[in-house]
Amino acid sequence: MKHARTGKFRGGFTSLELVLVMFLSAVLIGAVVISYGALVRAQPKVSSMASVPLGSARVQHYYGASGTSRNVPVAPHYGMLALAEELREQFLHDVISATAVFCLPRESHNTWRPSRIPWSSLEHEELDTPQKFRAHVIAAAGVPASLYRDYRNPLGTSETTPSPNATIFILGFSKSEGHLSVSSIYDVDVVRFTGAAEPQGFHASVKRYAPKPAALDDEPLVYSSGYEVFFPPSNPVARSLADWSSDDFTPLFVTFERSSRLSVREGAAIDRFKTAAERPFYFIWWPDPAMRHLGMQTNTAAPATPQHAYNHMAGRTAFMFTVPMFPAL
């Protein structure tokens, strides 16, 4: 009887197969490394800093500090984006508990931040628009008429060109008879620098002012929190203002009035904003530290529509708010 031959099965790869696998692995890893490098290079670089000559008046009124310049991160900057997110949450919290919100445009820096404003229902008229609020603080609180503009909305004329700065007054419930309580104030400032010895671009900042702990009733509000960033020109090879003159960040807000006000016709430019069914409200925009620049976008809205006043703001910031003028109602 013959015994069946048995033997061990010898498996594995030949030398040629191993060399081929190693070659393909090297090609694959090389492609991944090249792709990853391209992605990394395409990401925004670590932001540099710009020494911005704000001037002593702005530094003092913005931050309550001394000096004439600020070292500011250049956009895009994700550290400032984190601060902006925190400020957004604080702003929404302030608005929720507010009795009224009034937005006033400015040409210069804000110098008035009261903790309360004189007002009596027996002596003063109802403050149901930002224009009436402005007129009241001028008459009752002695605020200079030049500080805040008598402005309603962008109406397509040189007289109604939006201002680069704005102040948002957030009023709360008052414990003092005869006064309106100011819970907080937000200043939005976008300052263009074009001087030969200055960094070319915009210093953009949003700042919150609130009462000091254990503050007296008449003490002004003080700087609480905020963010700032410097936007270079949208044209990376700009050599003069003409190369980036269209860069801008306006309007900072648009006001929508109640539709019932259409009973008084004031012209198509004004009446197009009378669309609020119940309560007047604002669209508000803040500069976004994650954006590279403030280059203008194409406005595709029809001139007869309210969208024509702000359509170009689309895609330029993630910080847009819809805020009722009277949140407590």
PDB file of N, CA and C in Angstrom, residues 211-244:
ATOM      1  N   PRO A 211     -23.196  98.700  33.209  1.00  0.00           N
ATOM      2  CA  PRO A 211     -22.922  99.345  34.503  1.00  0.00           C
ATOM      3  C   PRO A 211     -21.786  98.657  35.250  1.00  0.00           C
ATOM      4  N   LYS A 212     -21.019  99.440  35.975  1.00  0.00           N
ATOM      5  CA  LYS A 212     -20.004  98.870  36.852  1.00  0.00           C
ATOM      6  C   LYS A 212     -20.684  98.153  38.019  1.00  0.00           C
ATOM      7  N   PRO A 213     -20.044  97.146  38.580  1.00  0.00           N
ATOM      8  CA  PRO A 213     -20.616  96.507  39.776  1.00  0.00           C
ATOM      9  C   PRO A 213     -20.802  97.530  40.893  1.00  0.00           C
ATOM     10  N   ALA A 214     -21.964  97.505  41.505  1.00  0.00           N
ATOM     11  CA  ALA A 214     -22.292  98.427  42.602  1.00  0.00           C
ATOM     12  C   ALA A 214     -22.203  99.887  42.173  1.00  0.00           C
ATOM     13  N   ALA A 215     -22.524 100.155  40.903  1.00  0.00           N
ATOM     14  CA  ALA A 215     -22.455 101.528  40.402  1.00  0.00           C
ATOM     15  C   ALA A 215     -23.631 102.345  40.925  1.00  0.00           C
ATOM     16  N   LEU A 216     -23.413 103.641  41.054  1.00  0.00           N
ATOM     17  CA  LEU A 216     -24.487 104.547  41.434  1.00  0.00           C
ATOM     18  C   LEU A 216     -25.420 104.761  40.247  1.00  0.00           C
ATOM     19  N   ASP A 217     -26.604 105.303  40.511  1.00  0.00           N
ATOM     20  CA  ASP A 217     -27.623 105.436  39.469  1.00  0.00           C
ATOM     21  C   ASP A 217     -27.166 106.292  38.294  1.00  0.00           C
ATOM     22  N   ASP A 218     -26.399 107.334  38.578  1.00  0.00           N
ATOM     23  CA  ASP A 218     -26.032 108.275  37.525  1.00  0.00           C
ATOM     24  C   ASP A 218     -24.673 107.987  36.895  1.00  0.00           C
ATOM     25  N   GLU A 219     -24.000 106.944  37.319  1.00  0.00           N
ATOM     26  CA  GLU A 219     -22.690 106.651  36.751  1.00  0.00           C
ATOM     27  C   GLU A 219     -22.827 106.150  35.316  1.00  0.00           C
ATOM     28  N   PRO A 220     -21.977 106.624  34.419  1.00  0.00           N
ATOM     29  CA  PRO A 220     -22.053 106.170  33.029  1.00  0.00           C
ATOM     30  C   PRO A 220     -21.633 104.708  32.894  1.00  0.00           C
ATOM     31  N   LEU A 221     -22.045 104.104  31.812  1.00  0.00           N
ATOM     32  CA  LEU A 221     -21.660 102.727  31.535  1.00  0.00           C
ATOM     33  C   LEU A 221     -20.181 102.666  31.164  1.00  0.00           C
ATOM     34  N   VAL A 222     -19.564 101.531  31.421  1.00  0.00           N
ATOM     35  CA  VAL A 222     -18.136 101.359  31.140  1.00  0.00           C
ATOM     36  C   VAL A 222     -17.936 100.168  30.212  1.00  0.00           C
ATOM     37  N   TYR A 223     -16.770 100.138  29.581  1.00  0.00           N
ATOM     38  CA  TYR A 223     -16.454  99.050  28.655  1.00  0.00           C
ATOM     39  C   TYR A 223     -16.503  97.708  29.376  1.00  0.00           C
ATOM     40  N   SER A 224     -17.227  96.769  28.780  1.00  0.00           N
ATOM     41  CA  SER A 224     -17.418  95.463  29.389  1.00  0.00           C
ATOM     42  C   SER A 224     -16.741  94.353  28.594  1.00  0.00           C
ATOM     43  N   SER A 225     -16.963  94.325  27.291  1.00  0.00           N
ATOM     44  CA  SER A 225     -16.381  93.283  26.444  1.00  0.00           C
ATOM     45  C   SER A 225     -16.505  93.720  24.994  1.00  0.00           C
ATOM     46  N   GLY A 226     -15.865  92.968  24.107  1.00  0.00           N
ATOM     47  CA  GLY A 226     -15.945  93.307  22.694  1.00  0.00           C
ATOM     48  C   GLY A 226     -14.891  92.579  21.887  1.00  0.00           C
ATOM     49  N   TYR A 227     -14.791  92.956  20.632  1.00  0.00           N
ATOM     50  CA  TYR A 227     -13.754  92.408  19.761  1.00  0.00           C
ATOM     51  C   TYR A 227     -13.354  93.465  18.744  1.00  0.00           C
ATOM     52  N   GLU A 228     -12.168  93.310  18.185  1.00  0.00           N
ATOM     53  CA  GLU A 228     -11.672  94.227  17.169  1.00  0.00           C
ATOM     54  C   GLU A 228     -10.797  93.451  16.197  1.00  0.00           C
ATOM     55  N   VAL A 229     -10.782  93.892  14.953  1.00  0.00           N
ATOM     56  CA  VAL A 229      -9.991  93.225  13.920  1.00  0.00           C
ATOM     57  C   VAL A 229      -9.680  94.243  12.837  1.00  0.00           C
ATOM     58  N   PHE A 230      -8.564  94.037  12.143  1.00  0.00           N
ATOM     59  CA  PHE A 230      -8.171  94.945  11.065  1.00  0.00           C
ATOM     60  C   PHE A 230      -8.338  94.225   9.733  1.00  0.00           C
ATOM     61  N   PHE A 231      -9.128  94.834   8.831  1.00  0.00           N
ATOM     62  CA  PHE A 231      -9.370  94.260   7.514  1.00  0.00           C
ATOM     63  C   PHE A 231      -8.489  94.952   6.476  1.00  0.00           C
ATOM     64  N   PRO A 232      -7.621  94.218   5.794  1.00  0.00           N
ATOM     65  CA  PRO A 232      -6.826  94.820   4.723  1.00  0.00           C
ATOM     66  C   PRO A 232      -7.692  95.049   3.487  1.00  0.00           C
ATOM     67  N   PRO A 233      -7.202  95.785   2.491  1.00  0.00           N
ATOM     68  CA  PRO A 233      -7.977  96.003   1.263  1.00  0.00           C
ATOM     69  C   PRO A 233      -8.303  94.690   0.561  1.00  0.00           C
ATOM     70  N   SER A 234      -9.433  94.686  -0.151  1.00  0.00           N
ATOM     71  CA  SER A 234      -9.815  93.489  -0.907  1.00  0.00           C
ATOM     72  C   SER A 234      -8.868  93.243  -2.069  1.00  0.00           C
ATOM     73  N   ASN A 235      -8.250  94.303  -2.568  1.00  0.00           N
ATOM     74  CA  ASN A 235      -7.251  94.181  -3.627  1.00  0.00           C
ATOM     75  C   ASN A 235      -5.888  93.951  -2.974  1.00  0.00           C
ATOM     76  N   PRO A 236      -5.317  92.750  -3.090  1.00  0.00           N
ATOM     77  CA  PRO A 236      -4.067  92.458  -2.371  1.00  0.00           C
ATOM     78  C   PRO A 236      -2.866  93.256  -2.854  1.00  0.00           C
ATOM     79  N   VAL A 237      -2.962  93.863  -4.035  1.00  0.00           N
ATOM     80  CA  VAL A 237      -1.840  94.657  -4.550  1.00  0.00           C
ATOM     81  C   VAL A 237      -2.197  96.140  -4.580  1.00  0.00           C
ATOM     82  N   ALA A 238      -3.143  96.539  -3.744  1.00  0.00           N
ATOM     83  CA  ALA A 238      -3.571  97.940  -3.713  1.00  0.00           C
ATOM     84  C   ALA A 238      -2.413  98.844  -3.315  1.00  0.00           C
ATOM     85  N   ARG A 239      -2.246  99.925  -4.063  1.00  0.00           N
ATOM     86  CA  ARG A 239      -1.197 100.900  -3.769  1.00  0.00           C
ATOM     87  C   ARG A 239      -1.762 102.260  -3.384  1.00  0.00           C
ATOM     88  N   SER A 240      -3.029 102.481  -3.686  1.00  0.00           N
ATOM     89  CA  SER A 240      -3.673 103.744  -3.340  1.00  0.00           C
ATOM     90  C   SER A 240      -5.136 103.472  -3.035  1.00  0.00           C
ATOM     91  N   LEU A 241      -5.813 104.478  -2.487  1.00  0.00           N
ATOM     92  CA  LEU A 241      -7.221 104.328  -2.136  1.00  0.00           C
ATOM     93  C   LEU A 241      -8.065 103.976  -3.350  1.00  0.00           C
ATOM     94  N   ALA A 242      -7.668 104.455  -4.516  1.00  0.00           N
ATOM     95  CA  ALA A 242      -8.444 104.167  -5.727  1.00  0.00           C
ATOM     96  C   ALA A 242      -8.534 102.670  -6.006  1.00  0.00           C
ATOM     97  N   ASP A 243      -7.569 101.905  -5.499  1.00  0.00           N
ATOM     98  CA  ASP A 243      -7.560 100.464  -5.742  1.00  0.00           C
ATOM     99  C   ASP A 243      -8.530  99.704  -4.842  1.00  0.00           C
ATOM    100  N   TRP A 244      -9.031 100.366  -3.797  1.00  0.00           N
ATOM    101  CA  TRP A 244      -9.973  99.673  -2.898  1.00  0.00           C
ATOM    102  C   TRP A 244     -11.033 100.631  -2.350  1.00  0.00           C
TER     103      TRP A 244
END
